[in-house]
Amino acid sequence: MKAPTILLSAAAMLLMSSSVSAGSCEVCIKVMDDVRASMVKKDVKDKSKIEEALGKYCKRSDLGPREKKICYYIDPIKRDVAHPFSLGMPSEKVCNRIDKTNPEICTVKFPVQTEKMEKQDLSKLRVKQLKSILADRGVECKGCVEKDEFVKKVQETEHMANVEF
């Protein structure tokens, strides 16, 4: 009887740990996956080819501001990124490893998508996330104290949601 309970609790802990880390380093993971996808399979083990692929990826003109920011952080440490990458380490582990030397890498996150969100959905977000949405839009909520005030301000500035700076 104890074995199924232990197994069930271990599975629950595994699920909780994966959901916690799901949002961390999301932009870095995307960049690493894109670089890996752009490379020929035989070049994935060669550090100089990986560095070259990172440079080529970062020079693309179609990158968003968050990807550019990751490239800015990664550029000086390409060799440190290329080593675990060449060992076949998954993108998430590569990002977590380089985050130890450069903690800004995992702070870059994609903006929360708020288009067509109902008030009930916005009220499920944390105040920190609501403040982040407003900051991305360049709006300051002066005098906002309660969560409902932040939700109202996010709804009022919905028209500014797709503006990229």
One Martini backbone bead per residue (centre of mass of N, CA, C, O) as a GRO file, in nm:
protein
  165
    1MET     BB    1   0.054   0.064  -0.016
    2LYS     BB    2   0.310   0.253  -0.012
    3ALA     BB    3   0.415   0.245  -0.304
    4PRO     BB    4   0.186   0.406  -0.451
    5THR     BB    5   0.218   0.662  -0.280
    6ILE     BB    6   0.512   0.722  -0.353
    7LEU     BB    7   0.474   0.726  -0.658
    8LEU     BB    8   0.261   0.953  -0.663
    9SER     BB    9   0.435   1.172  -0.520
   10ALA     BB   10   0.666   1.170  -0.726
   11ALA     BB   11   0.494   1.254  -0.970
   12ALA     BB   12   0.394   1.522  -0.851
   13MET     BB   13   0.675   1.651  -0.817
   14LEU     BB   14   0.754   1.638  -1.113
   15LEU     BB   15   0.523   1.814  -1.221
   16MET     BB   16   0.583   2.064  -1.050
   17SER     BB   17   0.876   2.114  -1.148
   18SER     BB   18   0.802   2.146  -1.455
   19SER     BB   19   0.598   2.388  -1.418
   20VAL     BB   20   0.798   2.590  -1.297
   21SER     BB   21   1.017   2.570  -1.547
   22ALA     BB   22   0.850   2.640  -1.805
   23GLY     BB   23   0.895   2.973  -1.788
   24SER     BB   24   1.188   2.941  -1.779
   25CYS     BB   25   1.391   3.043  -2.029
   26GLU     BB   26   1.211   3.070  -2.293
   27VAL     BB   27   1.389   3.237  -2.490
   28CYS     BB   28   1.645   3.070  -2.481
   29ILE     BB   29   1.518   2.805  -2.578
   30LYS     BB   30   1.428   2.912  -2.851
   31VAL     BB   31   1.705   2.989  -2.956
   32MET     BB   32   1.837   2.709  -2.931
   33ASP     BB   33   1.633   2.562  -3.112
   34ASP     BB   34   1.681   2.735  -3.366
   35VAL     BB   35   1.981   2.674  -3.395
   36ARG     BB   36   1.957   2.365  -3.410
   37ALA     BB   37   1.764   2.368  -3.664
   38SER     BB   38   1.982   2.526  -3.856
   39MET     BB   39   2.151   2.274  -3.835
   40VAL     BB   40   2.356   2.033  -3.905
   41LYS     BB   41   2.394   1.736  -3.756
   42LYS     BB   42   2.719   1.719  -3.775
   43ASP     BB   43   2.761   2.024  -3.639
   44VAL     BB   44   2.658   1.990  -3.333
   45LYS     BB   45   2.964   1.897  -3.222
   46ASP     BB   46   3.084   2.174  -3.325
   47LYS     BB   47   3.185   2.458  -3.177
   48SER     BB   48   3.244   2.652  -3.418
   49LYS     BB   49   2.967   2.601  -3.557
   50ILE     BB   50   2.796   2.701  -3.324
   51GLU     BB   51   2.905   2.988  -3.313
   52GLU     BB   52   2.828   3.053  -3.603
   53ALA     BB   53   2.520   3.001  -3.568
   54LEU     BB   54   2.476   3.215  -3.353
   55GLY     BB   55   2.569   3.456  -3.523
   56LYS     BB   56   2.369   3.415  -3.756
   57TYR     BB   57   2.111   3.436  -3.589
   58CYS     BB   58   2.174   3.728  -3.462
   59LYS     BB   59   2.173   3.869  -3.766
   60ARG     BB   60   1.892   3.864  -3.795
   61SER     BB   61   1.604   4.070  -3.888
   62ASP     BB   62   1.349   3.885  -3.754
   63LEU     BB   63   1.395   3.961  -3.470
   64GLY     BB   64   1.310   4.008  -3.165
   65PRO     BB   65   1.375   4.176  -2.875
   66ARG     BB   66   1.430   3.918  -2.701
   67GLU     BB   67   1.629   3.774  -2.888
   68LYS     BB   68   1.833   4.007  -2.895
   69LYS     BB   69   1.895   3.999  -2.594
   70ILE     BB   70   2.011   3.715  -2.587
   71CYS     BB   71   2.236   3.774  -2.790
   72TYR     BB   72   2.374   3.986  -2.614
   73TYR     BB   73   2.442   3.778  -2.383
   74ILE     BB   74   2.583   3.546  -2.562
   75ASP     BB   75   2.818   3.664  -2.731
   76PRO     BB   76   3.056   3.662  -2.503
   77ILE     BB   77   2.966   3.327  -2.443
   78LYS     BB   78   2.984   3.117  -2.679
   79ARG     BB   79   3.174   2.896  -2.568
   80ASP     BB   80   2.995   2.825  -2.318
   81VAL     BB   81   2.754   2.736  -2.501
   82ALA     BB   82   2.890   2.525  -2.698
   83HIS     BB   83   2.967   2.296  -2.512
   84PRO     BB   84   2.688   2.179  -2.416
   85PHE     BB   85   2.572   2.171  -2.702
   86SER     BB   86   2.786   1.955  -2.814
   87LEU     BB   87   2.680   1.727  -2.600
   88GLY     BB   88   2.349   1.729  -2.629
   89MET     BB   89   2.209   1.924  -2.466
   90PRO     BB   90   1.943   2.055  -2.367
   91SER     BB   91   1.822   2.368  -2.382
   92GLU     BB   92   1.741   2.401  -2.085
   93LYS     BB   93   2.023   2.321  -1.968
   94VAL     BB   94   2.189   2.532  -2.109
   95CYS     BB   95   2.043   2.777  -1.986
   96ASN     BB   96   2.090   2.702  -1.687
   97ARG     BB   97   2.399   2.707  -1.703
   98ILE     BB   98   2.434   3.007  -1.812
   99ASP     BB   99   2.274   3.135  -1.571
  100LYS     BB  100   2.501   3.108  -1.357
  101THR     BB  101   2.687   3.334  -1.507
  102ASN     BB  102   2.404   3.475  -1.639
  103PRO     BB  103   2.113   3.582  -1.484
  104GLU     BB  104   1.961   3.740  -1.725
  105ILE     BB  105   1.865   3.520  -1.923
  106CYS     BB  106   1.600   3.418  -1.746
  107THR     BB  107   1.447   3.710  -1.743
  108VAL     BB  108   1.365   3.662  -2.025
  109LYS     BB  109   1.035   3.727  -2.152
  110PHE     BB  110   0.744   3.676  -2.268
  111PRO     BB  111   0.464   3.814  -2.322
  112VAL     BB  112   0.153   3.842  -2.218
  113GLN     BB  113  -0.136   3.729  -2.350
  114THR     BB  114  -0.437   3.960  -2.380
  115GLU     BB  115  -0.603   3.893  -2.602
  116LYS     BB  116  -0.926   3.832  -2.539
  117MET     BB  117  -0.948   3.876  -2.239
  118GLU     BB  118  -1.102   3.827  -1.965
  119LYS     BB  119  -1.156   3.932  -1.651
  120GLN     BB  120  -1.123   3.649  -1.527
  121ASP     BB  121  -0.839   3.595  -1.647
  122LEU     BB  122  -0.693   3.846  -1.530
  123SER     BB  123  -0.759   3.774  -1.225
  124LYS     BB  124  -0.549   3.522  -1.230
  125LEU     BB  125  -0.334   3.706  -1.220
  126ARG     BB  126  -0.073   3.858  -1.110
  127VAL     BB  127   0.037   4.161  -1.020
  128LYS     BB  128   0.315   4.134  -1.149
  129GLN     BB  129   0.201   4.069  -1.434
  130LEU     BB  130   0.033   4.326  -1.468
  131LYS     BB  131   0.274   4.519  -1.443
  132SER     BB  132   0.425   4.402  -1.686
  133ILE     BB  133   0.216   4.469  -1.900
  134LEU     BB  134   0.222   4.776  -1.851
  135ALA     BB  135   0.526   4.813  -1.905
  136ASP     BB  136   0.518   4.709  -2.202
  137ARG     BB  137   0.312   4.958  -2.271
  138GLY     BB  138   0.400   5.224  -2.104
  139VAL     BB  139   0.236   5.199  -1.830
  140GLU     BB  140   0.114   5.373  -1.544
  141CYS     BB  141  -0.029   5.293  -1.217
  142LYS     BB  142  -0.158   5.536  -1.053
  143GLY     BB  143  -0.304   5.444  -0.747
  144CYS     BB  144  -0.265   5.146  -0.747
  145VAL     BB  145  -0.367   4.875  -0.520
  146GLU     BB  146  -0.562   4.695  -0.642
  147LYS     BB  147  -0.617   4.442  -0.857
  148ASP     BB  148  -0.866   4.563  -1.007
  149GLU     BB  149  -0.711   4.815  -1.109
  150PHE     BB  150  -0.512   4.663  -1.290
  151VAL     BB  151  -0.718   4.521  -1.467
  152LYS     BB  152  -0.851   4.778  -1.574
  153LYS     BB  153  -0.593   4.898  -1.705
  154VAL     BB  154  -0.543   4.665  -1.901
  155GLN     BB  155  -0.815   4.700  -2.050
  156GLU     BB  156  -0.772   5.003  -2.135
  157THR     BB  157  -0.478   4.909  -2.286
  158GLU     BB  158  -0.538   4.703  -2.521
  159HIS     BB  159  -0.450   4.880  -2.779
  160MET     BB  160  -0.125   4.840  -2.678
  161ALA     BB  161  -0.041   4.531  -2.708
  162ASN     BB  162   0.119   4.538  -3.016
  163VAL     BB  163   0.339   4.724  -2.917
  164GLU     BB  164   0.672   4.775  -3.024
  165PHE     BB  165   0.999   4.899  -2.900
   0.00000   0.00000   0.00000
